[in-house]
Coordinates of C-alpha atoms in Angstrom, one line a residue:
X1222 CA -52.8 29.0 -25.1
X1223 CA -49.4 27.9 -24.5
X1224 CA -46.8 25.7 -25.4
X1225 CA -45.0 22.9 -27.5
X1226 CA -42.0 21.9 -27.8
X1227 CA -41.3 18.6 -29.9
X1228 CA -38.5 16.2 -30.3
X1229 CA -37.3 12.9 -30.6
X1230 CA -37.9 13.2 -27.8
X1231 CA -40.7 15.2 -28.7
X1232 CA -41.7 17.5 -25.9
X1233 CA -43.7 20.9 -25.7
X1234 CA -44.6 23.3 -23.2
X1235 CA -44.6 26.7 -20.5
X1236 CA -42.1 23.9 -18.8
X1237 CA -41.3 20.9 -19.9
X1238 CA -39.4 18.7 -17.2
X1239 CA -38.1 15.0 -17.5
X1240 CA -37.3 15.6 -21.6
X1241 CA -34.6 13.7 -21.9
X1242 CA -34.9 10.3 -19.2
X1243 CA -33.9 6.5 -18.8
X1244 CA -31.6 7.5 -22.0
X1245 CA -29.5 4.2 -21.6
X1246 CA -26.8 2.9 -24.0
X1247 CA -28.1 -0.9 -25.6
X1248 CA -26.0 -3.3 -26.0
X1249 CA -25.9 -6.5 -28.0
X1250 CA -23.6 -8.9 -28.9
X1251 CA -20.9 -6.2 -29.2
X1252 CA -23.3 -3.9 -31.0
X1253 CA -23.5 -0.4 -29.1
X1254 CA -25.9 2.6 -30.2
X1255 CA -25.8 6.1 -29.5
X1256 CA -29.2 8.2 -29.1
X1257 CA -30.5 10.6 -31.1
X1258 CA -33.4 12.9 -30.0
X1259 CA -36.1 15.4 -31.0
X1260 CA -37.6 17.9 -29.1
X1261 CA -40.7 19.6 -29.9
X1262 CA -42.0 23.0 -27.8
X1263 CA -44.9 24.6 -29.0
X1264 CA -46.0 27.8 -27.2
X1265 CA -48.9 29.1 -27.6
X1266 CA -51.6 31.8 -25.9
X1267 CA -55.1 32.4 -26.7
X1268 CA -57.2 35.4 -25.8
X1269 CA -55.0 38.7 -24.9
X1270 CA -51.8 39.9 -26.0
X1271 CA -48.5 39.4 -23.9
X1272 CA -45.1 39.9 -25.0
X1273 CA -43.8 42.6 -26.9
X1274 CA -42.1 40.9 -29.6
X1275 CA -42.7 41.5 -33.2
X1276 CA -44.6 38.9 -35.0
X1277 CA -44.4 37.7 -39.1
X1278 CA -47.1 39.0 -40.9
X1279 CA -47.1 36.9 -44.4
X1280 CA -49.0 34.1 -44.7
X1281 CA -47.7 30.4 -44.3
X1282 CA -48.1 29.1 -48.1
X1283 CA -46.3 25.8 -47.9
X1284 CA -47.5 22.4 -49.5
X1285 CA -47.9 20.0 -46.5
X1286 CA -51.7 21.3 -45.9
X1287 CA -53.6 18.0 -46.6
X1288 CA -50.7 15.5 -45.1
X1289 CA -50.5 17.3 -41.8
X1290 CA -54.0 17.2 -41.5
X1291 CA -54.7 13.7 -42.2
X1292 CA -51.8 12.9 -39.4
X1293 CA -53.7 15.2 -37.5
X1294 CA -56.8 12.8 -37.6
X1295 CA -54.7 9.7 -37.2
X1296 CA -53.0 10.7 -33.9
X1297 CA -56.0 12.6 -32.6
X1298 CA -57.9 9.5 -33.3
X1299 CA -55.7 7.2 -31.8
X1300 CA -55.0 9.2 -28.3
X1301 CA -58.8 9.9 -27.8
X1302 CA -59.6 6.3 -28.1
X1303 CA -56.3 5.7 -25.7
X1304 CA -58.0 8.2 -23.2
X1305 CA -61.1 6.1 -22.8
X1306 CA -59.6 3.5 -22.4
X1307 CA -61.6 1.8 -19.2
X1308 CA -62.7 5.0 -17.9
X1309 CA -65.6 7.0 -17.6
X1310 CA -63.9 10.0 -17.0
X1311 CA -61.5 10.6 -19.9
X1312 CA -59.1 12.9 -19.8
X1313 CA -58.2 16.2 -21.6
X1314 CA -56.6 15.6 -25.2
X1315 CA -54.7 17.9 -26.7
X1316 CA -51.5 18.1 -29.1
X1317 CA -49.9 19.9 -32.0
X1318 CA -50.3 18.2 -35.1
X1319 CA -48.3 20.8 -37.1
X1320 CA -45.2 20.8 -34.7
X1321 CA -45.2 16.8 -34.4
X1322 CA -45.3 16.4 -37.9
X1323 CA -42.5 19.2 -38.9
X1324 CA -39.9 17.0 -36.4
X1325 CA -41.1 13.7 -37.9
X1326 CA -40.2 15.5 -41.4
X1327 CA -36.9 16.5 -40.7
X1328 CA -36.2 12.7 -39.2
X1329 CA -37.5 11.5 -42.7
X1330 CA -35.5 13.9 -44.7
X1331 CA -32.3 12.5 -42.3
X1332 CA -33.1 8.8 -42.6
X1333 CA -33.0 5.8 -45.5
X1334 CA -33.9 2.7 -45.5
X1335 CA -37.2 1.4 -44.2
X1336 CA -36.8 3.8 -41.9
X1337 CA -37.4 6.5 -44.3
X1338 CA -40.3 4.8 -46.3
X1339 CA -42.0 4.2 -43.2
X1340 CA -42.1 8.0 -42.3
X1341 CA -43.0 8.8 -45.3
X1342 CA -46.0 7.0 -45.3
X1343 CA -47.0 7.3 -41.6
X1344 CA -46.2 11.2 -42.3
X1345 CA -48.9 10.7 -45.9
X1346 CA -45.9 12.1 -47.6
X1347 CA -44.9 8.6 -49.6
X1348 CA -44.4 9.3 -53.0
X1349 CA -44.2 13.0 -52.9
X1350 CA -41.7 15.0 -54.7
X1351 CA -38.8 17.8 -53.8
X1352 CA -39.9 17.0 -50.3
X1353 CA -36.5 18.6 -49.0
X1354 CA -37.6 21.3 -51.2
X1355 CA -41.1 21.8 -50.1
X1356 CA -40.0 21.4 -46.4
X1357 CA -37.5 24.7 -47.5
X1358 CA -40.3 26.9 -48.7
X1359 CA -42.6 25.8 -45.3
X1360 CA -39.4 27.1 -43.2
X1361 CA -38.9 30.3 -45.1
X1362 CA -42.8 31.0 -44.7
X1363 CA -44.6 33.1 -42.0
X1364 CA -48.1 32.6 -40.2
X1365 CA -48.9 36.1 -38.7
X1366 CA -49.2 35.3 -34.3
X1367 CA -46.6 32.1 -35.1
X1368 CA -43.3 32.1 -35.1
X1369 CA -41.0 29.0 -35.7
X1370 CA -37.6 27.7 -35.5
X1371 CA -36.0 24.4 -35.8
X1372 CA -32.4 23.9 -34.2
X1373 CA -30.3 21.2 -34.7
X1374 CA -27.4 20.3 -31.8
X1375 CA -24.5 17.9 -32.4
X1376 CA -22.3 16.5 -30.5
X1377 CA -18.8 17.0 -32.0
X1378 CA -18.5 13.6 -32.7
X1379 CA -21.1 13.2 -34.9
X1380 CA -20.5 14.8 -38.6
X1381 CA -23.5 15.7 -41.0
X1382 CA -23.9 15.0 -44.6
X1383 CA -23.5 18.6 -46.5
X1384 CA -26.7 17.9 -48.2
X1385 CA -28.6 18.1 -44.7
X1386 CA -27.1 20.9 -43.7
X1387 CA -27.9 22.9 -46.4
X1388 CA -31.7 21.3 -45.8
X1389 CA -32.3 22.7 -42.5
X1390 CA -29.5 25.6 -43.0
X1391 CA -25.8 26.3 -41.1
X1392 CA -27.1 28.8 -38.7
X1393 CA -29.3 26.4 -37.4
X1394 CA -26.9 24.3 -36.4
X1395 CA -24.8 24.2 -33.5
X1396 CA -21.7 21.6 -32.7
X1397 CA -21.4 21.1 -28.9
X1398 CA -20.1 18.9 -26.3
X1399 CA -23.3 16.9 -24.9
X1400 CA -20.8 15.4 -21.9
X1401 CA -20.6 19.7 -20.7
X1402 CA -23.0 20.4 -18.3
X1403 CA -23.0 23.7 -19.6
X1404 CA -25.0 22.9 -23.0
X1405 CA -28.0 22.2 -21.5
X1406 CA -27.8 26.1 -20.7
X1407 CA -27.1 26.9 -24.7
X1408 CA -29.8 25.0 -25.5
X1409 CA -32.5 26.6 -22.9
X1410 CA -31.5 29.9 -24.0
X1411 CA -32.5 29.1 -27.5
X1412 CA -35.5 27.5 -26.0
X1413 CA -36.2 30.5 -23.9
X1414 CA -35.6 33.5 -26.8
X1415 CA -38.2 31.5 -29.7
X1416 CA -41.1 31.2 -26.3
X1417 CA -40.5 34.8 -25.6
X1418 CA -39.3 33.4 -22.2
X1419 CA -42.5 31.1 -21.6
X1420 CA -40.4 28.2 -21.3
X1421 CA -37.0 29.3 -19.4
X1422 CA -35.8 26.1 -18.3
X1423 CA -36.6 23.1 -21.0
X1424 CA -33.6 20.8 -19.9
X1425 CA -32.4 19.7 -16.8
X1426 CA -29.6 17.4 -17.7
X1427 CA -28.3 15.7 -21.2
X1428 CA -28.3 11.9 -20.9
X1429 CA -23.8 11.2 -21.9
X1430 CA -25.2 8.6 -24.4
X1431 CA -27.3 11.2 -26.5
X1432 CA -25.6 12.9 -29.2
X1433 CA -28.1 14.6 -31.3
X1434 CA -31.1 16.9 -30.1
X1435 CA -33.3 18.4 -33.0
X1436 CA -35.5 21.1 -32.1
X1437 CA -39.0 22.4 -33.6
X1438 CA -40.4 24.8 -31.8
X1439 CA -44.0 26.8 -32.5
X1440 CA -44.6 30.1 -30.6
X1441 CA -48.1 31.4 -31.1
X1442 CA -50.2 34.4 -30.1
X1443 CA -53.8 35.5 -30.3
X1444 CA -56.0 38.0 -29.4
X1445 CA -59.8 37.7 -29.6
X1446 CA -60.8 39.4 -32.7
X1447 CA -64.3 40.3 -30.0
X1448 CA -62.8 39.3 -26.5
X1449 CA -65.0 39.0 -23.4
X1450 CA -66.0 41.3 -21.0
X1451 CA -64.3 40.5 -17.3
X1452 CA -67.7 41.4 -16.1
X1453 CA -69.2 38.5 -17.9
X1454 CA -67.6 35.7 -16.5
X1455 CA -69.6 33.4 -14.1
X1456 CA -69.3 30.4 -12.4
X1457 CA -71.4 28.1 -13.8
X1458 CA -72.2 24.1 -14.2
X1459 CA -70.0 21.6 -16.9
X1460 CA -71.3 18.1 -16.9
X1461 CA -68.8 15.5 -17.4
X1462 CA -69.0 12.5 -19.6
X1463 CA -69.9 10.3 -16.5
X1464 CA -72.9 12.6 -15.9
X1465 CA -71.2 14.3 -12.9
X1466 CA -71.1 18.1 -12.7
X1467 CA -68.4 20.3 -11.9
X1468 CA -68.4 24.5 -11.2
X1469 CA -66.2 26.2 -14.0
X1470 CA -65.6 30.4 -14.7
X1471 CA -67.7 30.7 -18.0
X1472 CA -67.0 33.2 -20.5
X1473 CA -69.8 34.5 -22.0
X1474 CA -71.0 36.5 -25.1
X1475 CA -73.9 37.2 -27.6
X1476 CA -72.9 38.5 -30.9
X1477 CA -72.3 37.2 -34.5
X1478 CA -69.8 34.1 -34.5
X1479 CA -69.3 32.2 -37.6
X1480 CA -71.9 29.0 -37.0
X1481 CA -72.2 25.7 -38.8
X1482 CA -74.5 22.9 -37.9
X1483 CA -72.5 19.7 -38.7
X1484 CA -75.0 17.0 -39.7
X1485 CA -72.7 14.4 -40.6
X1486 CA -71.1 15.2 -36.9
X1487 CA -74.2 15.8 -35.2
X1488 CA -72.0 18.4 -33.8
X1489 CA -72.6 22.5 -33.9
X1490 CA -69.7 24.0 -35.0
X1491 CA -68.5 27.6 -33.9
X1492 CA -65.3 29.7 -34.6
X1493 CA -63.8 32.8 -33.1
X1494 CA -61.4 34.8 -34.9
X1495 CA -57.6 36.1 -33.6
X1496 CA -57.3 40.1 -35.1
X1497 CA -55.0 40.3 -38.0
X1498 CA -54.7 36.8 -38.5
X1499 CA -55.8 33.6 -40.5
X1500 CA -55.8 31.6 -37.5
X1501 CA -59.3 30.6 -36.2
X1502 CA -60.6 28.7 -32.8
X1503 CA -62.9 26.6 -33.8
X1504 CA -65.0 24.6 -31.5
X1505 CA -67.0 21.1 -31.9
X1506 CA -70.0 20.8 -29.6
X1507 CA -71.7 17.8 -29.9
X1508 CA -75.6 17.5 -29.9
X1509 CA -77.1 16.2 -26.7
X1510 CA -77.5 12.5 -28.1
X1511 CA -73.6 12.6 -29.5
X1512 CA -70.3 11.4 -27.8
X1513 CA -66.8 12.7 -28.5
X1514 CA -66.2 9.1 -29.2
X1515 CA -68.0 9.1 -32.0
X1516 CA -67.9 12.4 -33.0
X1517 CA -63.9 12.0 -33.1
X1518 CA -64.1 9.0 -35.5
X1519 CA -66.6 10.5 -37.8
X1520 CA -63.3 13.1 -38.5
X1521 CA -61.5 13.6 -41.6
X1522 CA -60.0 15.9 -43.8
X1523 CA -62.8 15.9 -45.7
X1524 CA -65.5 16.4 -42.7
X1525 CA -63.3 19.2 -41.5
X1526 CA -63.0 21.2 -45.0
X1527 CA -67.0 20.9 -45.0
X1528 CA -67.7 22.3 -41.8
X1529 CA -65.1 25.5 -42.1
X1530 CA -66.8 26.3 -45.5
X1531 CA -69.8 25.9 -44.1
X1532 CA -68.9 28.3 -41.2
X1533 CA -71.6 31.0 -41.9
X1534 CA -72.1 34.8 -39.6
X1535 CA -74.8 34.4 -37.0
X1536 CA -76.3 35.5 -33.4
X1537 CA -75.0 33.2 -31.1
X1538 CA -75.4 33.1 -27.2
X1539 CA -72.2 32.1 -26.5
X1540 CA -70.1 30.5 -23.5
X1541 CA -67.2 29.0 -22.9
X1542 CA -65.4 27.8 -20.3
X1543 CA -62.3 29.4 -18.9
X1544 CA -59.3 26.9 -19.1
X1545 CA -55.7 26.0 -18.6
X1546 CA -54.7 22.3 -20.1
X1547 CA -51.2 20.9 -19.4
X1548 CA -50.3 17.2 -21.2
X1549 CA -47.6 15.1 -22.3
X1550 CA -47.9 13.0 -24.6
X1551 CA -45.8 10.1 -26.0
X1552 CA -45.6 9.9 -29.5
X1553 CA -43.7 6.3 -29.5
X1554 CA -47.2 4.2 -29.7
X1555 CA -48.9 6.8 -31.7
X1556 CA -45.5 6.3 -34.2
X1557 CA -45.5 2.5 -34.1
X1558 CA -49.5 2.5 -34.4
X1559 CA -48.9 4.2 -37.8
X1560 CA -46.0 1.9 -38.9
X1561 CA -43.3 3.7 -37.8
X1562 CA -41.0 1.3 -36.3
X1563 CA -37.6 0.8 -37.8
X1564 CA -36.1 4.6 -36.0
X1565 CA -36.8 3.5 -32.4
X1566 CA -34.6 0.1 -32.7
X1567 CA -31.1 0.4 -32.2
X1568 CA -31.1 -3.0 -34.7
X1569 CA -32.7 -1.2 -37.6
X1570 CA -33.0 2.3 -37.4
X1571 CA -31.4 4.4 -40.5
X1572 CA -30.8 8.1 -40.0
X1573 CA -27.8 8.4 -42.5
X1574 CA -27.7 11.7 -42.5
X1575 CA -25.9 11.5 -39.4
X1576 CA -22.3 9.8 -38.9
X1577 CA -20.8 8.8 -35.4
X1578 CA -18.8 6.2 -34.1
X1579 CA -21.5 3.9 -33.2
X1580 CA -25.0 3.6 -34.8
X1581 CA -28.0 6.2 -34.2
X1582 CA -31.5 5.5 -33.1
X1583 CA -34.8 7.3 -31.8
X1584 CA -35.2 6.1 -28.0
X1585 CA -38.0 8.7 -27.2
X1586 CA -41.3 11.2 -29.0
X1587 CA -42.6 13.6 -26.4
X1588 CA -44.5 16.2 -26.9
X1589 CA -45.7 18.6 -24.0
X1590 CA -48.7 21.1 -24.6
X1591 CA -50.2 23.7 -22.2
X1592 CA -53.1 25.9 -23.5
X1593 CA -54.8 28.6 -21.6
X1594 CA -57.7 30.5 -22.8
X1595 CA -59.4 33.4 -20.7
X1596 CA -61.3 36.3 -22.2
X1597 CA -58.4 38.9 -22.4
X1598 CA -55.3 37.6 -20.9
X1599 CA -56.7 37.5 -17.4
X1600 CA -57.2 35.6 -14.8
X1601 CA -60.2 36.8 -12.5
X1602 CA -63.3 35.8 -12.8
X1603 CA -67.2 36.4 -10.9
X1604 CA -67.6 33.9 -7.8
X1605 CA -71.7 33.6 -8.7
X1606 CA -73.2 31.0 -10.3
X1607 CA -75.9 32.2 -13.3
X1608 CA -77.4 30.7 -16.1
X1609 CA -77.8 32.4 -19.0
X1610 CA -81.4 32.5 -21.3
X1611 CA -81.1 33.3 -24.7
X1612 CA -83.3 35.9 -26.0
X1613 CA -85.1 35.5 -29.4
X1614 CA -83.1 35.3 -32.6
X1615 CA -79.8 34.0 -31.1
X1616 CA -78.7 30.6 -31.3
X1617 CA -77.6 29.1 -28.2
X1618 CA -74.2 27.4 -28.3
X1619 CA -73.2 26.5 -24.6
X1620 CA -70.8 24.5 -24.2
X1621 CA -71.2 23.0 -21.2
X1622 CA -70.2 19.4 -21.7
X1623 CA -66.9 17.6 -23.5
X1624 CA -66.3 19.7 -27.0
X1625 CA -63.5 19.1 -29.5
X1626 CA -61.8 22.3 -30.0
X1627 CA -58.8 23.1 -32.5
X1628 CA -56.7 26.2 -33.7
X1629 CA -57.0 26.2 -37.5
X1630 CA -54.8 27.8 -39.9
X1631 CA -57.5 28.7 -42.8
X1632 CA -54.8 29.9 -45.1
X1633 CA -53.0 26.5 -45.4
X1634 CA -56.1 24.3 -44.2
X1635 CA -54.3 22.7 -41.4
X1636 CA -55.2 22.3 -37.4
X1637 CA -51.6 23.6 -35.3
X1638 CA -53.9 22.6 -32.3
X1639 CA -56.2 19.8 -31.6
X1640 CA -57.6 18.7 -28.6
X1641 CA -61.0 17.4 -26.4
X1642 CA -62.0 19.2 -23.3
X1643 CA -63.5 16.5 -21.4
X1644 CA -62.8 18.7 -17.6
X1645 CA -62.3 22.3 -17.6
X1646 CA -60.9 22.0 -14.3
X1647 CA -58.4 19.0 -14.8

């Protein structure tokens, strides 16, 4: 799996292209604003290793568990529903819940006003306490496969309260000159070193009116704790939500996965394990007679605590489809769905952390994901077509239609990944 990188704009991803766009000064009556914007990347790859690099090995112990995964439903919930939208052929879902909500963090912990309250609570962080604090001890903690790093630029107009500097720390922050066509060079270096160079060009130009990019970046790597055999992939039928079949690679494997047979999902519920790690891949197969639909607004915090304690070892006949997912998404009408309105008008917003010579506000949330899952790293696969029995004693668990799918921290309880695979081939 591959890829996020999040911002205000948000934006995440092996390459993320038109990042910063249609970044135009507004004017009214005399009243001029300057943009700020966040950036999100998240990077991530799922079956074999790549990269050399060393990774942490503690595990992540901060306190936003529960109110990154109830954004994680809200968003999730709202961008499926946006994907069927008058179609019967939805398209792929996916995004990183932890990464969105770490940039949406630091803009609360830089803003006041209704613009603060309103992250708060969109961000299920409204009255909490020490959130600063708390956002400190997430920072300094480490997720073995994951590394992060969040990187503030300035222009050198724009001076920062001492408090938030000491919040998100001096080294990472950087005073530039947004007008200098070399920082967009500076600030795909950074971009390039924290994706062990999956994402070597990020920017391709700064809009003159932006004068503040934040950066949250998520690198993650994960090896199959079992991986597949090249041998056993095969090309094999995936039936779409409009009934329609298309020919995927299909990984498969029998052995003992952790199972769970969601009844309140009417969903079977696998998970594979990374080696060395509390990160999981856990996959939501609906029953014949189930839609992702409804299976996505049956979700909760709750529903998904239930099913991961419920994960139990058993024989399993397993496939999965090979795939490589690539999306964009705009977190604007996901903010604004969630009440978050006041940072992204130049009238209202309050980040007041900042200070320039004209007032700041949000003009864009992107965040670009690309996943890719293979059995070990590779990319070959059989050019037959099988089927595959099951032979007494093993469970079936094909999935060969739409699935849910997320990559679950178990040590903190929280999804970094979330996503529907609607067309292995889109």
């Amino acid at each position: 799996m591959k890829g996020v990188m999040e911002g205000l704009i948000v934006s995440s991803g092996l390459s993320a292209f038109g990042i910063i766009h249609d970044m135009m000064r507004s004017s009214k009556k005399g009243f001029e604003v300057q943009i700020f914007v966040i950036l999100t990347i998240v990077t991530s790859i799922l079956g074999g290793p790549r990269g050399n690099k060393p990774i942490a090995t503690s595990e992540l112990t901060h306190e936003f568990g529960p109110f990154i995964t109830d954004f994680s439903i809200d968003i999730f919930k709202s961008l499926v529903k946006s994907s069927f939208n008058g179609t019967t052929s939805p398209e792929n879902v996916i995004f990183s819940p932890s990464s969105a909500f770490r940039a949406l963090l630091l803009l609360s912990l830089s803003a006041g006003d209704d613009s603060k309250s309103q992250l708060e609570k969109g961000l299920h962080i409204e009255g909490i306490s020490e959130v600063g604090t708390k956002y400190k001890s997430w920072k300094k903690s480490k997720l073995k496969g994951v590394m992060e790093g969040d990187r503030l630029y300035r222009d050198k107009s724009v001076t920062i309260q001492d408090t938030f500097i000491t919040l998100i720390g001096g080294d990472d922050i950087e005073e530039v000159d947004m007008s200098d066509a070399g920082t967009v060079g500076t600030i795909n270096e950074w971009v390039s070193q924290i994706t062990d160079d999956q994402i070597s060009k990020f920017l391709d130009k700064i809009d003159p009116e932006t004068k503040l990019i934040l950066l949250s970046a998520i690198n993650m790597k994960g090896e199959w704790t079992s991986g597949f055999e090249k041998k056993d992939v095969k090309q094999a039928k995936f039936t779409l939500s409009d009934r329609s079949t298309v020919t995927v690679p299909m990984m498969y494997k029998e052995d003992r996965f952790d199972y769970f047979d969601s009844e309140s999902l009417k969903s079977g519920v696998v998970s594979l394990d990374y080696k060395d790690s509390p990160l999981k891949f856990v996959i939501f197969l609906p029953d014949e007679d189930q839609t992702i639909q409804k299976l996505v607004s049956l979700m909760s915090r709750e529903v998904i605590q239930t099913a991961m304690a419920g994960l139990k070892a058993a024989s399993i006949k397993f496939s999965l489809p090979k795939f490589q997912v690539e999306k964009k998404v705009d977190f604007v009408p996901l903010c604004k769905a969630l009440g978050i309105t006041d940072v992204f008008d130049p009238f209202k917003a309050s980040i007041s952390a900042f200070k320039s010579d004209k007032p700041l506000y949000v003009k864009e949330v992107l965040q670009k994901v690309v996943v890719n899952v293979d059995e070990k790293g590779t990319t070959a696969a059989a050019a037959t077509e099988e089927n595959f029995s099951v032979r007494g004693g093993a469970t079936p668990f094909t999935c060969d239609r739409p699935f849910v799918y997320m990559i679950y921290d178990k040590s903190s309880g929280t999804p970094l990944f979330l996503g529907t695979m609607m067309n292995p081939n889109e």
